mmCIF file of C-alpha atoms and ligand atoms in Angstrom:
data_model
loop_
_atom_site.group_PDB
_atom_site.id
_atom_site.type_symbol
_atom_site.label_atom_id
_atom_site.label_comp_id
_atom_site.label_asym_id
_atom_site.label_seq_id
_atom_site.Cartn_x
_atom_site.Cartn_y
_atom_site.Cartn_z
ATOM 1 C CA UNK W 1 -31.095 -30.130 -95.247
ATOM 2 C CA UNK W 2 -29.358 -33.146 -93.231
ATOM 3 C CA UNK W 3 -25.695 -32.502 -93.869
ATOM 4 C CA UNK W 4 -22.459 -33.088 -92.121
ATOM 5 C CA UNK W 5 -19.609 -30.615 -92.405
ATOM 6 C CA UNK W 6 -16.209 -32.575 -92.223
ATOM 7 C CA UNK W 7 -13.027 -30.997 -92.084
ATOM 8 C CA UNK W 8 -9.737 -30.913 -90.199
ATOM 9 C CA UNK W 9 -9.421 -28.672 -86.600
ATOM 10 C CA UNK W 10 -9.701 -24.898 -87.710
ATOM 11 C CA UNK W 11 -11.154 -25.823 -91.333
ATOM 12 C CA UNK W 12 -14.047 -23.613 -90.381
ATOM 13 C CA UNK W 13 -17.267 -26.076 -89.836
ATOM 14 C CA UNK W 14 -17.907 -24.228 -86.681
ATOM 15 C CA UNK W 15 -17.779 -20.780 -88.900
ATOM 16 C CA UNK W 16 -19.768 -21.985 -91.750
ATOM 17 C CA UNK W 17 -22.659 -24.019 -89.492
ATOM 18 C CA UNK W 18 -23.424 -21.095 -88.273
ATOM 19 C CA UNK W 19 -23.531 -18.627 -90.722
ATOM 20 C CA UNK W 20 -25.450 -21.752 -93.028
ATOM 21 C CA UNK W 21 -28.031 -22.764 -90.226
ATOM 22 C CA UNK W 22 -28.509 -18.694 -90.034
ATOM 23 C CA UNK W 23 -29.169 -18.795 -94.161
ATOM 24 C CA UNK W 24 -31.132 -22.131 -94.208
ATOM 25 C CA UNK W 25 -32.796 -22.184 -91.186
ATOM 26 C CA UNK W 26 -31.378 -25.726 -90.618
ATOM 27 C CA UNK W 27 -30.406 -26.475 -86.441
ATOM 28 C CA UNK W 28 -26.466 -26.545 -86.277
ATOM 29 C CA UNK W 29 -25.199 -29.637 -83.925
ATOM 30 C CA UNK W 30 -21.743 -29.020 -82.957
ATOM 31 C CA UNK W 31 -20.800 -32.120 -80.713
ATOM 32 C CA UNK W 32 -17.611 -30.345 -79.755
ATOM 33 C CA UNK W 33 -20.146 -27.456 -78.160
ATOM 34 C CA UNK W 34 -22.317 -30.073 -76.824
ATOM 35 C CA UNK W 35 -18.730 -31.770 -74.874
ATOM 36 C CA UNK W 36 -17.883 -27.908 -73.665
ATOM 37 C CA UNK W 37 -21.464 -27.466 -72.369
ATOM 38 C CA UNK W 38 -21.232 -30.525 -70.485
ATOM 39 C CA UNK W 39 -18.176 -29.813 -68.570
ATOM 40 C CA UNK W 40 -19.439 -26.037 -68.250
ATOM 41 C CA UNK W 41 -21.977 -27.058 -66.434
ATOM 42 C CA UNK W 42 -19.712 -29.631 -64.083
ATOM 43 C CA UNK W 43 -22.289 -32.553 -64.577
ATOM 44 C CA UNK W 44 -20.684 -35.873 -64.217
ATOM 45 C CA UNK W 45 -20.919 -36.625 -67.937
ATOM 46 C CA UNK W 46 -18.766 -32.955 -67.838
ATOM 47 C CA UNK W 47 -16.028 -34.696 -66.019
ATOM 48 C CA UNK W 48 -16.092 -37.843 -67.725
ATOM 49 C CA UNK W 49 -14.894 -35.732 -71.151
ATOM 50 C CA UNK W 50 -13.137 -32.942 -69.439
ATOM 51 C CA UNK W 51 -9.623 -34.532 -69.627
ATOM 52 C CA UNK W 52 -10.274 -35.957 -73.616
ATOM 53 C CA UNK W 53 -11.260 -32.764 -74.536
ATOM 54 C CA UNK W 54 -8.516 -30.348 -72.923
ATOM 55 C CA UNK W 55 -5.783 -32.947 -74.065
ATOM 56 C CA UNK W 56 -7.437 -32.811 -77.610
ATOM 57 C CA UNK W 57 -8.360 -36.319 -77.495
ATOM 58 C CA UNK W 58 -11.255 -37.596 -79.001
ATOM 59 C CA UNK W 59 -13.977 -38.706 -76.274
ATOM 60 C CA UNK W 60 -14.821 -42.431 -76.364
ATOM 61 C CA UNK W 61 -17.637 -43.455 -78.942
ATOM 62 C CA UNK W 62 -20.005 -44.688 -77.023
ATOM 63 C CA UNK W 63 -20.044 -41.583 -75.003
ATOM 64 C CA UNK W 64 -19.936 -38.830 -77.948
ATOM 65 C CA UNK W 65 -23.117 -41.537 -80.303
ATOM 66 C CA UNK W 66 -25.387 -41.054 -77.236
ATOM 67 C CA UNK W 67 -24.647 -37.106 -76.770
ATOM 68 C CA UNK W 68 -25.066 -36.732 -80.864
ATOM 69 C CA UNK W 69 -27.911 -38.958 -80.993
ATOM 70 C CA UNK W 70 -30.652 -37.022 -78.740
ATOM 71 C CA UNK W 71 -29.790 -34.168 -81.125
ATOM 72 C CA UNK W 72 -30.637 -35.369 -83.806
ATOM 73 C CA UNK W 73 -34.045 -36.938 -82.746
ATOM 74 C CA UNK W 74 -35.045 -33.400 -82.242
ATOM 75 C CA UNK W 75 -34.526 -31.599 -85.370
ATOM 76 C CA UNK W 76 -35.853 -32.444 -89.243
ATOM 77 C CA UNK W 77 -33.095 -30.449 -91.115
ATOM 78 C CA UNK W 78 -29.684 -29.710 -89.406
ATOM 79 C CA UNK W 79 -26.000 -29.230 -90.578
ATOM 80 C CA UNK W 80 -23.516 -31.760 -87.946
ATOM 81 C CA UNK W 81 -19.945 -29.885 -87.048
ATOM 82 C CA UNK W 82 -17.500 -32.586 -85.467
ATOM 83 C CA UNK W 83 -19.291 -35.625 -85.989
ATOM 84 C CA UNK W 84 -19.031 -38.171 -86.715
ATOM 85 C CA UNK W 85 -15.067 -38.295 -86.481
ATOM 86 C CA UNK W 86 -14.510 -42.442 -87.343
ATOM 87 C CA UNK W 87 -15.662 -45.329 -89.327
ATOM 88 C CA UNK W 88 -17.785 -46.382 -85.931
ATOM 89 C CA UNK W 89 -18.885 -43.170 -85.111
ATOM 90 C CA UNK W 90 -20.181 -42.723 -89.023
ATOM 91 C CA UNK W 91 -21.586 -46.540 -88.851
ATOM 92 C CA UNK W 92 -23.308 -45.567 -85.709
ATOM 93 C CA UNK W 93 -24.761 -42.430 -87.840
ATOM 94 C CA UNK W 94 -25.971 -44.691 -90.461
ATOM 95 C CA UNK W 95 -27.904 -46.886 -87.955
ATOM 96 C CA UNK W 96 -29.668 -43.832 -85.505
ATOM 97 C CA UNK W 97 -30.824 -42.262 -89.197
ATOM 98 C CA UNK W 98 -32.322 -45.350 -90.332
ATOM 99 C CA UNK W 99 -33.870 -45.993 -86.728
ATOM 100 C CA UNK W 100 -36.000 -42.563 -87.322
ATOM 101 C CA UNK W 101 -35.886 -42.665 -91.329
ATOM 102 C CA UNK W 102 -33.944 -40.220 -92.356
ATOM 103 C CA UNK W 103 -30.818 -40.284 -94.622
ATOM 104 C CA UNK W 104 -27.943 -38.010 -95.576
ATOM 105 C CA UNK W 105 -28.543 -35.103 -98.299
ATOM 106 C CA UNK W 106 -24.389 -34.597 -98.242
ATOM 107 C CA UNK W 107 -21.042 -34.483 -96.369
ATOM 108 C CA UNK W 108 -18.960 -31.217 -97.297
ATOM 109 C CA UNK W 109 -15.419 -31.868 -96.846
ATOM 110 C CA UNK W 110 -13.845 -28.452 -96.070
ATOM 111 C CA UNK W 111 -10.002 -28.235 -97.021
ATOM 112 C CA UNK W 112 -7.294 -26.517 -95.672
ATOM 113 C CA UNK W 113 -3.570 -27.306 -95.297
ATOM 114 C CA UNK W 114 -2.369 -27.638 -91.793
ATOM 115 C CA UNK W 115 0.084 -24.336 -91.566
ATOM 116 C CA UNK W 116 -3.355 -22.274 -92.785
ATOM 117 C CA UNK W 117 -5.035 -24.160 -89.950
ATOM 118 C CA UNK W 118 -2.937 -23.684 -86.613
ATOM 119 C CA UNK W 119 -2.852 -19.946 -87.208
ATOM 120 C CA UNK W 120 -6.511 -19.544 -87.871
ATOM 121 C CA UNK W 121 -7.052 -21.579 -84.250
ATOM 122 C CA UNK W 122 -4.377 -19.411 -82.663
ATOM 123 C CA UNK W 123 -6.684 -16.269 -83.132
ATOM 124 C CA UNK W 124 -9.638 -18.087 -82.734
ATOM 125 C CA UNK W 125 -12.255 -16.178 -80.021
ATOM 126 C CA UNK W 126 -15.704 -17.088 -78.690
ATOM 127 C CA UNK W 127 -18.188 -14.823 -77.627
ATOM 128 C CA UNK W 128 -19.037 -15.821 -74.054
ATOM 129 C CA UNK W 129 -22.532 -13.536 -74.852
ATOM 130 C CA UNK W 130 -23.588 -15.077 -78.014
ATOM 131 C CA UNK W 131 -21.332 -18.069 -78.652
ATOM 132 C CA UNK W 132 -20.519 -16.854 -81.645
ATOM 133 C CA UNK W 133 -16.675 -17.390 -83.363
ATOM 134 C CA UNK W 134 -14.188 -14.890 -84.551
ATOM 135 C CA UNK W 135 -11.279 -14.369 -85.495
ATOM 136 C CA UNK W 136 -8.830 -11.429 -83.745
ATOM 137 C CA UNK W 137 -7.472 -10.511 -87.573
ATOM 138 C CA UNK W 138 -9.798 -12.391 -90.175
ATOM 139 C CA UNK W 139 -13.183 -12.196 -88.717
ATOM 140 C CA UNK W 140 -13.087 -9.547 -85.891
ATOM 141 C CA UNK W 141 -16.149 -9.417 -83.616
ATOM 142 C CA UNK W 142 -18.945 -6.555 -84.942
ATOM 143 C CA UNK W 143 -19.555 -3.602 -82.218
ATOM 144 C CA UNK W 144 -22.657 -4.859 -81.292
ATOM 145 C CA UNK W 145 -21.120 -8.130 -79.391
ATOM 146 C CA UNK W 146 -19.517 -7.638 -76.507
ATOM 147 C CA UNK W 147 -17.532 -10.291 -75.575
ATOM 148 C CA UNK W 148 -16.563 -11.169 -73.189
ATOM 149 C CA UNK W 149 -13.793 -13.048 -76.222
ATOM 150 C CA UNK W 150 -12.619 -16.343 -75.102
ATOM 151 C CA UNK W 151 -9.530 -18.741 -75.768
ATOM 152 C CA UNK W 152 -10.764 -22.157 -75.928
ATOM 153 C CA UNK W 153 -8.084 -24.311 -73.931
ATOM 154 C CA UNK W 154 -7.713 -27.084 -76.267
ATOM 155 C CA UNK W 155 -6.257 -23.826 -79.043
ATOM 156 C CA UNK W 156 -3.080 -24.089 -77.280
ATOM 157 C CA UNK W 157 -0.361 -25.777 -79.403
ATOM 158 C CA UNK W 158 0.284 -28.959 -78.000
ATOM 159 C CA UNK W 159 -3.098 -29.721 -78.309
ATOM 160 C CA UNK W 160 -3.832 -28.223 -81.912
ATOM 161 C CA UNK W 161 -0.789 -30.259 -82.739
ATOM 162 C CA UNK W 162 -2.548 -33.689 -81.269
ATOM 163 C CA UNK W 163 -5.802 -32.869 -82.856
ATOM 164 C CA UNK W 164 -4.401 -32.443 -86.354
ATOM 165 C CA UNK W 165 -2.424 -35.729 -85.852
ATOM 166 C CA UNK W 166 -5.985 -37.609 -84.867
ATOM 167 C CA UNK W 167 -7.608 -35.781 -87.697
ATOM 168 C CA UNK W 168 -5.591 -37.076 -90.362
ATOM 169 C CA UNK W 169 -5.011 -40.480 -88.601
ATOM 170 C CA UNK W 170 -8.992 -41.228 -87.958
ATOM 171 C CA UNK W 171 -11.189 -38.612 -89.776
ATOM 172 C CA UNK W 172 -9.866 -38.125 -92.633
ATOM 173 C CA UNK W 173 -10.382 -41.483 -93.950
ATOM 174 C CA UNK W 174 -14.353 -40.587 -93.871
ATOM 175 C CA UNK W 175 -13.780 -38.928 -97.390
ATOM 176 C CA UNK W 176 -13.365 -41.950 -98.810
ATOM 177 C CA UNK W 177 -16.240 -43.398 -96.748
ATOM 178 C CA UNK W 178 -18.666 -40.935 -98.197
ATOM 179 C CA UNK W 179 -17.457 -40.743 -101.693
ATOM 180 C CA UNK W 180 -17.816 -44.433 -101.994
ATOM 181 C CA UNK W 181 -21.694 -43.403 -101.153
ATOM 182 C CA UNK W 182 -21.904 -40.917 -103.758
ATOM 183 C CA UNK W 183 -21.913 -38.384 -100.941
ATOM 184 C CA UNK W 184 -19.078 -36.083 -100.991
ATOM 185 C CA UNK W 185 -18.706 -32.768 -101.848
ATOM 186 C CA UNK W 186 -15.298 -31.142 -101.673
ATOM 187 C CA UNK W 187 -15.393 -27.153 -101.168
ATOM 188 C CA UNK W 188 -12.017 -25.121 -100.706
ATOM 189 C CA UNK W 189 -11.863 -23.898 -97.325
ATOM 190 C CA UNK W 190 -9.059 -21.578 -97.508
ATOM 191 C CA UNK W 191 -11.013 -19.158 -99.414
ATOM 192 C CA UNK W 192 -12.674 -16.021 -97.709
ATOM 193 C CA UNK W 193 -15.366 -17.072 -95.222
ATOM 194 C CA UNK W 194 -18.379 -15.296 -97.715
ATOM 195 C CA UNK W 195 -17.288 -17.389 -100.398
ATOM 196 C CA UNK W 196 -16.534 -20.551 -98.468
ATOM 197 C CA UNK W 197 -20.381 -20.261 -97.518
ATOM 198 C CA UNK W 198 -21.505 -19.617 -101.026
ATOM 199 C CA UNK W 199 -19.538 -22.479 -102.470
ATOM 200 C CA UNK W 200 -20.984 -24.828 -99.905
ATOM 201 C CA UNK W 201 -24.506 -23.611 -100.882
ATOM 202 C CA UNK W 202 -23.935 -23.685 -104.428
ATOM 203 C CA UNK W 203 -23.408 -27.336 -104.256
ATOM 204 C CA UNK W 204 -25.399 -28.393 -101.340
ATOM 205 C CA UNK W 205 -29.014 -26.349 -101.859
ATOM 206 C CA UNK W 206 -30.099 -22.859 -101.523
ATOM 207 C CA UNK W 207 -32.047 -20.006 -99.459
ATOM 208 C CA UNK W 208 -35.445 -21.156 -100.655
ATOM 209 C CA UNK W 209 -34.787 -24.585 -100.464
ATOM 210 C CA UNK W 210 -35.618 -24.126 -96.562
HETATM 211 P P1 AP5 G 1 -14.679 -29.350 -81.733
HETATM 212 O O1 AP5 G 1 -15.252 -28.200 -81.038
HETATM 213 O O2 AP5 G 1 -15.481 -29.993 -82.809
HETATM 214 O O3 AP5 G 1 -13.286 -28.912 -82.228
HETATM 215 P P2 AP5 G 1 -12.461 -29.284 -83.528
HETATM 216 O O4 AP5 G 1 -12.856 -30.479 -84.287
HETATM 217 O O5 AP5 G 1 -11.088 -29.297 -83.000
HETATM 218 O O6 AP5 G 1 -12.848 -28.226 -84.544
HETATM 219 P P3 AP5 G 1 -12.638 -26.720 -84.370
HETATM 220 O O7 AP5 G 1 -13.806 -26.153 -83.620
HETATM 221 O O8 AP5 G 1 -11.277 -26.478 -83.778
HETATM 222 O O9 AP5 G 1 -12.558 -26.251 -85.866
HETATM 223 P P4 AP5 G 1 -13.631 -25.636 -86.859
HETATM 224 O O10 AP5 G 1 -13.427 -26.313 -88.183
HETATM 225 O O11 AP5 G 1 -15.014 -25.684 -86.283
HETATM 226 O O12 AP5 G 1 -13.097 -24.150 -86.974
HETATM 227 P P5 AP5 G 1 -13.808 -22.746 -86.690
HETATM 228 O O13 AP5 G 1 -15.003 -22.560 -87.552
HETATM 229 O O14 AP5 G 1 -13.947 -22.499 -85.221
HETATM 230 O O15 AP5 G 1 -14.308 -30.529 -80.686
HETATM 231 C C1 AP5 G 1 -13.649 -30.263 -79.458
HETATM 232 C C2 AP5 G 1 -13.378 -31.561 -78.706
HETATM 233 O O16 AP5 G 1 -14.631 -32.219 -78.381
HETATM 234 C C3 AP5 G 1 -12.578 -32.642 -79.453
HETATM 235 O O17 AP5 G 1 -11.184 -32.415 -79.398
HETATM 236 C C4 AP5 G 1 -13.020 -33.896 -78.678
HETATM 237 O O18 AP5 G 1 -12.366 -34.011 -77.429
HETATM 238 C C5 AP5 G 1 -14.498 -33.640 -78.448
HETATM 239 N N1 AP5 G 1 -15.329 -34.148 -79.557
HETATM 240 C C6 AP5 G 1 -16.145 -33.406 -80.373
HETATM 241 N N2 AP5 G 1 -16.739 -34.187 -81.294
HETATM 242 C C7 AP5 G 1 -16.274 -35.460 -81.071
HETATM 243 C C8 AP5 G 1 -16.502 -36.705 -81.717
HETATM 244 N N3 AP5 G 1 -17.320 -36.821 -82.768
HETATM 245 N N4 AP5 G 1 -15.861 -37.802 -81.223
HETATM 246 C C9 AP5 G 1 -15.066 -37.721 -80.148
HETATM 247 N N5 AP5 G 1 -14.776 -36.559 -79.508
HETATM 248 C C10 AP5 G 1 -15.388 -35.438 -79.965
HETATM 249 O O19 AP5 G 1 -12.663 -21.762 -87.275
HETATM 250 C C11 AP5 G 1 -11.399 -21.669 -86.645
HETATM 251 C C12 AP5 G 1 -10.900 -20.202 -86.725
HETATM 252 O O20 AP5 G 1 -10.609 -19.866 -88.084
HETATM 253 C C13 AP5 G 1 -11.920 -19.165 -86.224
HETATM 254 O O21 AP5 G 1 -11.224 -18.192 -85.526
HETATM 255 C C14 AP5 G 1 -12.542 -18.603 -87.514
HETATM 256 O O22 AP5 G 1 -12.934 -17.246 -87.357
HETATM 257 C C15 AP5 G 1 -11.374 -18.724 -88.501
HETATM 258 N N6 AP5 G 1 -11.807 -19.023 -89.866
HETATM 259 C C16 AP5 G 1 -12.775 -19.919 -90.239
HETATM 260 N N7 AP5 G 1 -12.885 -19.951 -91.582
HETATM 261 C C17 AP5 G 1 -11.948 -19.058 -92.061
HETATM 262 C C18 AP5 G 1 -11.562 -18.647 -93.379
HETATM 263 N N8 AP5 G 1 -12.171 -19.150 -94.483
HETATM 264 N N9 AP5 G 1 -10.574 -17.719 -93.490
HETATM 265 C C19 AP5 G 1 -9.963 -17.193 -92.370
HETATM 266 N N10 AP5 G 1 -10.291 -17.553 -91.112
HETATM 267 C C20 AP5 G 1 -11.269 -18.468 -90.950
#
């Protein structure tokens, strides 16, 4: 499975990677994890995308291509959250695949209107223990995780607010990109996450595909 999970800020890729690369067996590459591992572990590279990503900015291409590119040299079937983001970043995509031979099964466009979308990132929690994301009301953390539960800083409003703009200014635009490839799939994303999943696996391939 090479697929790429668009989808505006709080659509739920993040979510559904994760609970798809856990059905599939497919690697999830979350560029947005990969930025707040990088300035986690205060590496120059860290504080070169620090200020993009607490302002909600998107980090320069040329940075974000080389940090998604290693990635993907190092997995055969994966499911990419948060890239690419732009025409260059997806032209970029294009060329890296056909440098190793590989090609796109997909893009699932996950949709949500925006009012859905800044409450869902308002609750929105991370496990510090198992990186895992929840939800304080719609997906509450099982017993067995204990936190510690963190608020991402870039979930504060000014910066959902920016990232929404950006989305629908820069990413957005990628639908058309991909359906003009034959590769979109559209799933609702404002169902219930269970369903959300089996919708995108429905379309995009199943269990024993893996
Ligand atoms: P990134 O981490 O990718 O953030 P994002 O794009 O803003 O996306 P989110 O993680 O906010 O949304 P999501 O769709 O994954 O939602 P989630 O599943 O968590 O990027 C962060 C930053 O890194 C960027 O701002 C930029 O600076 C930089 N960056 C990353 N990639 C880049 C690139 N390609 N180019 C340049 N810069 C880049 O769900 C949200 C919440 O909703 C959760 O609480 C979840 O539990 C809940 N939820 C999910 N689905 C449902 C549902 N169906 N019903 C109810 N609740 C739900």
């Amino acid at each position: 499975m090479r697929v790429i999970l668009l989808g505006p800020q709080g659509a739920g890729k993040g979510t559904q990677a994760q609970r798809l690369a856990d059905r599939v067996g497919a690697t999830h590459i979350s560029t947005g994890d990969i930025v707040r591992a990088e300035i986690k572990s205060g590496s120059e590279l860290g504080k070169k995308v620090q200020d993009y990503n607490d302002r909600g900015e998107l980090v320069p291409d040329e940075v974000i291509v080389e940090m998604a590119k290693s990635y993907l040299d190092d997995a055969d079937s994966w499911l990419l959250d948060g890239f690419p983001r732009n025409e260059a970043q997806a032209e970029a995509l294009e060329e890296a695949l056909d440098e190793i031979g590989e090609k796109l099964d997909a893009v699932v466009a996950l949709e949500a209107p925006d009012d859905a979308l800044v409450e869902r990132l308002s609750g929105r929690r991370q496990s510090q223990a198992t990186g895992k994301i929840y939800h304080v009301e719609y997906d509450p953390p099982p017993e067995d995780d204990e936190g510690p539960f963190i608020q991402r800083k870039d979930d504060a409003e000014d910066a959902i607010r920016r990232r929404l703009e950006i989305y629908h200014d820069q990413t957005e635009p990628l639908k058309d990109y991909y359906a003009d490839r034959g590769l979109l799939i559209t799933v609702d994303a404002e169902q219930e996450i269970p369903k959300v999943t089996e919708d995108i696996l429905g379309t995009v391939g199943r269990e024993d595909d893996a």
